[in-house]
Coordinates of C-alpha atoms in Angstrom, one line a residue:
M16 CA -18.6 126.3 -79.0
T17 CA -19.0 128.5 -75.9
N18 CA -16.2 130.1 -73.9
L19 CA -16.6 127.4 -71.3
E20 CA -16.3 124.6 -73.8
R21 CA -13.3 126.1 -75.4
L22 CA -11.5 126.8 -72.1
L23 CA -12.0 123.2 -70.9
K24 CA -10.7 121.9 -74.2
Y25 CA -7.6 124.1 -74.1
V26 CA -6.6 123.7 -70.4
A27 CA -6.5 120.0 -70.8
I28 CA -3.4 120.5 -73.1
K29 CA -0.5 121.4 -70.9
T30 CA 1.8 124.0 -72.4
P31 CA 4.4 125.2 -69.9
S32 CA 7.2 127.3 -71.4
D33 CA 10.7 126.7 -70.3
E34 CA 12.6 129.5 -68.7
N35 CA 15.9 127.6 -69.0
N36 CA 15.5 127.5 -72.8
D37 CA 14.6 131.1 -73.4
Q38 CA 16.8 131.6 -76.5
V39 CA 14.7 129.1 -78.5
H40 CA 11.2 129.5 -79.9
P41 CA 9.2 127.8 -78.7
S42 CA 11.0 127.1 -75.5
S43 CA 9.0 123.9 -75.1
E44 CA 7.7 121.7 -77.9
V45 CA 4.4 121.0 -76.1
Q46 CA 3.2 124.4 -77.1
F47 CA 2.8 123.1 -80.6
N48 CA 0.2 120.6 -79.3
L49 CA -2.2 123.5 -78.6
A50 CA -1.2 125.5 -81.6
K51 CA -2.1 122.7 -84.0
V52 CA -5.5 122.3 -82.3
L53 CA -6.1 126.1 -82.6
K54 CA -5.0 126.2 -86.2
E55 CA -7.6 123.6 -87.1
E56 CA -10.3 125.4 -85.2
M57 CA -9.4 128.7 -86.9
Q58 CA -9.7 127.1 -90.3
E59 CA -13.1 125.6 -89.3
L60 CA -14.3 129.1 -88.2
G61 CA -13.6 130.5 -91.7
L62 CA -10.5 132.5 -90.9
F63 CA -8.2 132.9 -94.0
D64 CA -4.4 133.1 -94.3
V65 CA -4.1 130.8 -91.2
Y66 CA -0.5 130.1 -90.7
L67 CA 1.5 128.3 -88.0
D68 CA 5.2 129.0 -88.4
D69 CA 8.1 126.8 -87.2
T70 CA 8.6 128.8 -84.1
C71 CA 5.0 128.3 -82.9
Y72 CA 3.4 131.7 -83.8
L73 CA -0.1 131.2 -85.2
Y74 CA -1.8 133.8 -87.3
G75 CA -5.2 134.2 -89.0
K76 CA -7.5 136.9 -90.4
L77 CA -11.2 137.5 -90.7
P78 CA -12.2 139.7 -93.6
A79 CA -14.4 142.7 -93.1
T80 CA -18.1 142.5 -93.7
K81 CA -19.3 144.0 -97.0
G82 CA -18.9 147.8 -97.2
L83 CA -16.4 148.0 -94.2
E84 CA -13.3 146.8 -96.0
T85 CA -11.6 150.2 -95.6
K86 CA -11.9 150.3 -91.8
T87 CA -8.7 150.3 -89.8
P88 CA -7.6 146.7 -89.3
I89 CA -7.7 145.7 -85.6
G90 CA -6.0 142.7 -84.0
F91 CA -6.4 140.4 -81.0
I92 CA -3.6 138.4 -79.4
A93 CA -3.3 135.9 -76.6
H94 CA -0.5 133.5 -75.5
M95 CA -0.6 129.7 -75.5
D96 CA 2.0 129.0 -72.9
T97 CA 1.5 128.7 -69.1
V98 CA 3.9 129.0 -66.2
S99 CA 6.0 125.9 -65.6
T100 CA 5.1 125.5 -61.9
H101 CA 2.1 123.5 -60.6
V102 CA 1.8 121.5 -63.8
E103 CA 3.1 118.1 -62.8
A104 CA -0.3 116.5 -62.4
E105 CA -3.2 116.3 -64.9
I106 CA -5.3 119.5 -64.9
N107 CA -8.8 118.8 -63.6
P108 CA -11.1 121.8 -63.8
L109 CA -13.9 122.0 -61.2
I110 CA -17.1 123.8 -62.1
T111 CA -19.2 125.3 -59.2
K112 CA -22.5 126.6 -60.4
N113 CA -24.2 129.4 -58.4
Y114 CA -21.1 130.0 -56.4
D115 CA -21.9 131.5 -53.0
G116 CA -19.0 133.9 -52.8
G117 CA -17.5 132.3 -49.8
E118 CA -14.8 129.7 -49.0
L119 CA -14.5 126.8 -51.5
S120 CA -12.5 123.6 -50.9
L121 CA -10.5 122.6 -54.0
S122 CA -11.2 118.9 -54.1
D123 CA -8.9 116.8 -51.9
S124 CA -5.9 119.2 -52.2
G125 CA -6.3 120.7 -48.8
L126 CA -6.4 124.1 -50.4
V127 CA -9.3 126.5 -49.8
L128 CA -10.2 129.4 -52.1
S129 CA -11.1 132.0 -49.5
P130 CA -12.2 135.7 -49.5
K131 CA -9.6 136.2 -46.7
D132 CA -6.9 135.7 -49.4
F133 CA -8.9 137.0 -52.4
P134 CA -11.3 139.8 -51.4
H135 CA -12.9 140.0 -54.8
L136 CA -14.6 136.6 -54.4
P137 CA -17.9 137.8 -52.9
S138 CA -18.3 139.9 -56.2
L139 CA -18.5 136.6 -58.0
K140 CA -21.5 135.3 -56.0
G141 CA -24.1 133.7 -58.2
R142 CA -21.8 133.0 -61.0
T143 CA -20.5 129.7 -62.4
L144 CA -17.0 129.5 -61.0
I145 CA -14.2 127.5 -62.7
T146 CA -11.2 126.4 -60.7
S147 CA -8.6 123.7 -60.7
D148 CA -8.7 120.8 -58.2
G149 CA -5.9 122.5 -56.3
H150 CA -3.2 120.3 -57.4
T151 CA -2.3 122.3 -60.5
I152 CA -2.8 125.7 -62.2
L153 CA -6.0 126.0 -64.2
G154 CA -4.4 127.6 -67.2
V155 CA -6.8 130.6 -67.5
D156 CA -3.6 132.7 -68.1
D157 CA -4.0 132.9 -71.0
K158 CA -6.3 130.2 -72.4
A159 CA -9.3 132.2 -71.3
G160 CA -8.0 134.9 -73.7
I161 CA -7.7 132.4 -76.5
A162 CA -11.2 131.1 -75.9
E163 CA -12.7 134.6 -75.8
I164 CA -11.1 135.6 -79.1
L165 CA -12.3 132.6 -81.0
T166 CA -15.7 132.8 -79.4
M167 CA -15.8 136.4 -80.6
I168 CA -14.9 135.3 -84.2
E169 CA -17.6 132.7 -84.1
R170 CA -20.3 135.1 -82.9
L171 CA -19.4 137.8 -85.3
Q172 CA -20.2 135.5 -88.2
K173 CA -23.2 133.6 -86.7
E174 CA -24.9 136.8 -85.6
N175 CA -23.9 138.8 -88.8
I176 CA -22.3 141.6 -86.7
P177 CA -20.7 144.3 -88.9
H178 CA -16.9 144.7 -88.5
G179 CA -13.8 145.8 -90.3
P180 CA -10.7 143.6 -91.0
I181 CA -9.7 141.6 -87.9
S182 CA -6.3 139.9 -87.3
V183 CA -5.8 137.1 -84.8
A184 CA -2.5 135.7 -83.4
F185 CA -1.6 133.3 -80.7
T186 CA 2.0 133.4 -79.3
P187 CA 4.4 131.1 -77.4
D188 CA 6.6 131.9 -74.4
E189 CA 4.9 135.0 -73.0
E190 CA 5.4 133.7 -69.5
I191 CA 9.2 133.8 -69.9
G192 CA 9.2 137.3 -71.4
T193 CA 10.0 136.4 -75.0
G194 CA 6.6 135.9 -76.4
A195 CA 6.7 138.8 -78.9
H196 CA 10.4 138.4 -79.9
G197 CA 9.5 136.3 -83.0
F198 CA 6.2 138.0 -83.8
D199 CA 5.7 139.0 -87.5
V200 CA 4.0 142.3 -87.4
K201 CA 3.8 142.6 -91.2
R202 CA 2.1 139.2 -91.5
F203 CA -0.3 140.0 -88.7
G204 CA -1.6 142.9 -90.8
A205 CA -3.3 145.1 -88.2
K206 CA -2.6 148.7 -87.4
Y207 CA -3.5 148.4 -83.7
A208 CA -4.1 145.4 -81.5
Y209 CA -5.2 144.3 -78.0
T210 CA -3.9 141.4 -75.9
L211 CA -6.6 139.6 -73.9
D212 CA -4.3 138.7 -71.0
G213 CA -5.6 140.7 -68.0
D214 CA -7.7 139.9 -65.0
T215 CA -11.2 141.3 -64.3
E216 CA -13.5 141.8 -67.2
G217 CA -13.5 145.5 -68.2
E218 CA -9.9 146.0 -67.2
I219 CA -8.0 148.2 -69.7
Q220 CA -4.3 148.5 -69.2
Y221 CA -1.7 150.5 -71.1
E222 CA 0.9 151.1 -68.5
N223 CA 3.2 148.2 -67.6
F224 CA 6.4 147.7 -65.7
N225 CA 9.8 148.3 -67.1
A226 CA 11.5 145.0 -66.4
C227 CA 14.8 143.2 -66.2
K228 CA 16.3 140.1 -64.7
A229 CA 19.3 140.4 -62.4
I230 CA 21.6 137.5 -61.5
F231 CA 24.4 137.7 -59.0
N232 CA 27.0 134.9 -59.2
V233 CA 29.2 134.7 -56.1
K234 CA 32.6 133.0 -56.1
G235 CA 33.7 131.9 -52.6
F236 CA 36.9 130.8 -51.1
D237 CA 36.4 127.3 -49.6
V238 CA 38.8 126.1 -46.9
H239 CA 38.5 123.8 -43.9
P240 CA 36.2 125.6 -41.3
G241 CA 38.6 124.7 -38.5
S242 CA 41.4 126.8 -40.1
S243 CA 39.6 129.5 -42.0
K244 CA 40.2 132.6 -39.9
D245 CA 40.4 135.6 -42.2
T246 CA 40.6 133.2 -45.2
M247 CA 37.2 131.7 -45.9
I248 CA 34.7 133.6 -48.1
N249 CA 31.4 131.8 -47.7
A250 CA 29.6 132.4 -51.0
A251 CA 26.2 131.5 -49.5
L252 CA 26.7 134.2 -46.8
V253 CA 27.7 136.8 -49.4
A254 CA 24.5 136.0 -51.3
M255 CA 22.5 136.6 -48.2
E256 CA 24.4 139.9 -47.7
I257 CA 23.4 141.0 -51.2
N258 CA 19.8 140.6 -50.3
S259 CA 20.2 142.4 -47.0
L260 CA 21.5 145.5 -48.9
L261 CA 18.2 145.8 -50.7
P262 CA 15.2 147.7 -49.2
G263 CA 13.2 145.1 -47.3
C264 CA 9.8 146.8 -48.0
E265 CA 10.3 147.0 -51.8
T266 CA 9.2 143.4 -52.5
P267 CA 6.0 142.3 -54.3
R268 CA 4.3 141.7 -50.9
G269 CA 5.0 145.3 -49.8
T270 CA 4.1 147.2 -53.0
E271 CA 1.0 147.9 -55.1
G272 CA -0.2 150.2 -57.9
Y273 CA 2.7 152.1 -59.5
E274 CA 5.2 151.0 -56.8
G275 CA 8.2 149.0 -58.1
F276 CA 10.1 146.2 -56.5
Y277 CA 13.0 143.8 -56.3
H278 CA 11.7 140.2 -56.3
L279 CA 14.0 137.4 -55.1
D280 CA 12.9 134.5 -57.3
G281 CA 15.8 132.1 -56.9
M282 CA 18.9 131.2 -54.9
S283 CA 21.2 128.3 -54.6
G284 CA 24.8 127.6 -53.5
N285 CA 27.3 126.6 -50.9
V286 CA 30.6 127.9 -49.5
G287 CA 32.3 127.7 -52.8
S288 CA 29.8 129.3 -55.1
A289 CA 26.3 130.7 -55.0
T290 CA 23.7 132.3 -57.3
I291 CA 20.9 134.7 -56.3
S292 CA 18.5 136.0 -58.9
Y293 CA 15.9 138.8 -59.0
I294 CA 13.3 140.2 -61.3
V295 CA 13.2 144.0 -61.0
R296 CA 10.2 146.1 -61.9
D297 CA 9.2 149.8 -62.0
H298 CA 6.7 151.8 -64.0
D299 CA 8.9 154.9 -64.0
A300 CA 11.8 154.7 -66.4
H301 CA 14.1 156.9 -64.2
T302 CA 13.3 155.0 -61.0
F303 CA 13.9 151.7 -62.9
D304 CA 17.3 152.9 -64.0
A305 CA 18.0 153.9 -60.4
R306 CA 17.2 150.3 -59.3
K307 CA 19.7 148.9 -61.7
K308 CA 22.3 151.3 -60.5
T309 CA 21.6 150.1 -56.9
L310 CA 22.3 146.6 -58.0
K311 CA 25.6 147.6 -59.7
L312 CA 26.6 149.5 -56.6
I313 CA 26.1 146.4 -54.5
E314 CA 28.3 144.5 -56.9
K315 CA 31.0 147.2 -56.7
N316 CA 31.0 147.5 -52.9
L317 CA 31.0 143.8 -52.2
N318 CA 33.9 143.3 -54.6
E319 CA 35.8 146.0 -52.7
K320 CA 35.0 144.2 -49.5
W321 CA 35.6 140.6 -50.5
G322 CA 38.0 140.9 -53.4
E323 CA 37.6 141.7 -57.1
G324 CA 35.7 138.9 -58.9
C325 CA 33.9 137.7 -55.9
V326 CA 30.6 139.0 -57.1
T327 CA 29.5 139.2 -60.8
L328 CA 26.2 140.8 -61.7
T329 CA 24.4 140.1 -65.0
I330 CA 21.4 142.3 -65.9
K331 CA 19.1 141.3 -68.8
D332 CA 16.4 143.8 -69.9
Q333 CA 13.1 142.2 -70.6
Y334 CA 10.5 144.8 -71.7
R335 CA 9.6 148.5 -71.4
N336 CA 6.5 150.5 -70.4
M337 CA 4.2 150.7 -73.4
S338 CA 2.6 153.9 -72.1
E339 CA 5.1 156.1 -74.0
I340 CA 3.8 154.5 -77.3
I341 CA 0.1 154.4 -76.4
A342 CA 0.3 158.1 -75.5
D343 CA 0.2 158.9 -79.2
C344 CA -2.9 156.7 -79.9
M345 CA -5.2 157.1 -76.9
Q346 CA -8.2 156.4 -79.0
L347 CA -7.4 152.8 -78.3
I348 CA -8.1 153.4 -74.6
E349 CA -11.2 155.6 -75.3
N350 CA -12.6 153.0 -77.6
A351 CA -12.0 150.2 -75.1
K352 CA -13.8 152.2 -72.4
E353 CA -16.8 152.8 -74.8
A354 CA -16.9 149.1 -75.7
A355 CA -16.9 148.1 -72.1
T356 CA -19.8 150.5 -71.3
K357 CA -21.8 149.3 -74.3
A358 CA -21.3 145.7 -73.1
G359 CA -22.6 146.6 -69.7
I360 CA -19.2 146.4 -68.0
T361 CA -17.6 149.1 -65.8
P362 CA -14.3 150.1 -67.4
I363 CA -11.3 149.7 -65.1
I364 CA -8.2 151.6 -66.0
S365 CA -5.3 150.2 -64.1
P366 CA -1.5 149.7 -64.5
I367 CA -0.2 146.3 -65.2
R368 CA 1.9 145.0 -62.4
G369 CA 3.7 142.8 -64.9
G370 CA 4.1 142.7 -68.6
T371 CA 2.4 141.3 -71.7
D372 CA 3.3 140.6 -75.3
G373 CA 1.7 144.0 -76.0
A374 CA 4.6 145.8 -74.2
T375 CA 7.2 144.6 -76.7
L376 CA 4.8 144.7 -79.7
S377 CA 4.1 148.4 -79.0
F378 CA 7.8 149.1 -79.5
M379 CA 7.8 147.0 -82.6
G380 CA 5.2 149.3 -84.3
L381 CA 2.0 147.6 -83.2
P382 CA 0.4 149.6 -80.3
C383 CA -1.2 147.0 -78.2
P384 CA -3.0 147.7 -74.8
N385 CA -4.2 144.8 -72.6
L386 CA -7.7 143.8 -71.8
G387 CA -9.1 141.7 -68.9
T388 CA -10.3 138.2 -69.5
G389 CA -12.3 137.6 -66.3
G390 CA -9.6 135.6 -64.7
H391 CA -8.0 135.9 -61.2
A392 CA -5.1 134.6 -59.0
Y393 CA -2.8 133.6 -61.9
H394 CA 0.3 131.4 -61.7
G395 CA -0.8 129.1 -58.9
P396 CA -3.4 126.5 -57.9
Y397 CA -5.9 129.1 -56.8
E398 CA -6.3 130.4 -60.3
H399 CA -10.0 130.8 -61.3
T400 CA -12.4 132.5 -63.6
T401 CA -16.2 132.6 -64.2
V402 CA -18.3 131.8 -67.2
E403 CA -20.0 135.2 -66.9
G404 CA -16.6 137.0 -66.7
M405 CA -15.4 135.3 -69.9
D406 CA -18.6 136.0 -71.7
A407 CA -18.5 139.6 -70.7
A408 CA -14.9 139.9 -72.1
T409 CA -16.1 138.5 -75.4
D410 CA -19.1 140.9 -75.4
M411 CA -16.6 143.8 -74.9
A412 CA -14.4 142.6 -77.8
I413 CA -17.5 142.4 -80.1
E414 CA -18.4 145.9 -79.3
L415 CA -14.8 147.0 -79.8
V416 CA -14.5 145.8 -83.4
Q417 CA -17.6 147.8 -84.4
L418 CA -16.0 151.1 -83.5
D419 CA -13.9 153.4 -85.7
F420 CA -10.1 153.7 -85.0

């Protein structure tokens, strides 16, 4: 099968993870629907030791070609889940051949994929563009990565390309930050690995955010508004006050590159009680700690203002910047750059403004940078990729497994 055929097959199987069930693997049973399909395909491709565990982690191995059995084992990883938003309707991919690089209406959704919003689109002119119909996500994140890994495996064998031992794994729940928590590094059997979970083909990433989730629970004092002078504490207003105490320019919209942020991603409540939640991100460990201290200071000051117990802050760390691990094995990055060049792709070294399974895996003893898949505009109905971008990502992976680590 081609990358396109695989992608169309996989995105038809909806696999949203469930953030409200993040203590269980998998967080949603539907992820098994894709895992079972992939397990069968891996077996058909001749992988051995193919194993799907009861928490939806799927593993397999491709033995080295004759004479290369002692090469360093290298692994490739992608995640099976998608975000849980924009998945209510059936996913209907649209294929636009010879895309003109301009505005494209996404079926009858009323949405338009436009260079005004996505300046990279003209660079895709002439390619075969794959989008959703605008009513759902497409699922490129990360089903493109899955397709590219298995297409690589198929081509290595059909084209008799020499390579060392290769490990493959597909994980659940990456989108809710727990995708590597149940990963069996020993079973995986590789010394180093790469996630295929990035954007533009040729992208090589080994610096990610330090990340946490912060939730403020506010307890109000609800009395009749007609007789509440100096008595009422409106929890919803206190929640608004919390947000007003954070720097207004340090949001995802106002930051780029290595700049961190506070992202308000949920709020609810009334006079009696309210909840306001954030995800907090920063590449620099010291600045990240300072951000958490700012949140704790807000909790302290508002409790002094409104009364002890009015505001309760819960901070949950999610992942750390893998760069401190990759610093000791930079051959992973140099090899990725060489592989991109050999595949005719310009290497793009960029920080991840997010996280991947590789961040956690690196701290579990499996150094694991991230590579681009050719996808763009993840997590929404504008998500898209191209056949050429996916094929280029596969070409790069094929070049990578032929190098010495």
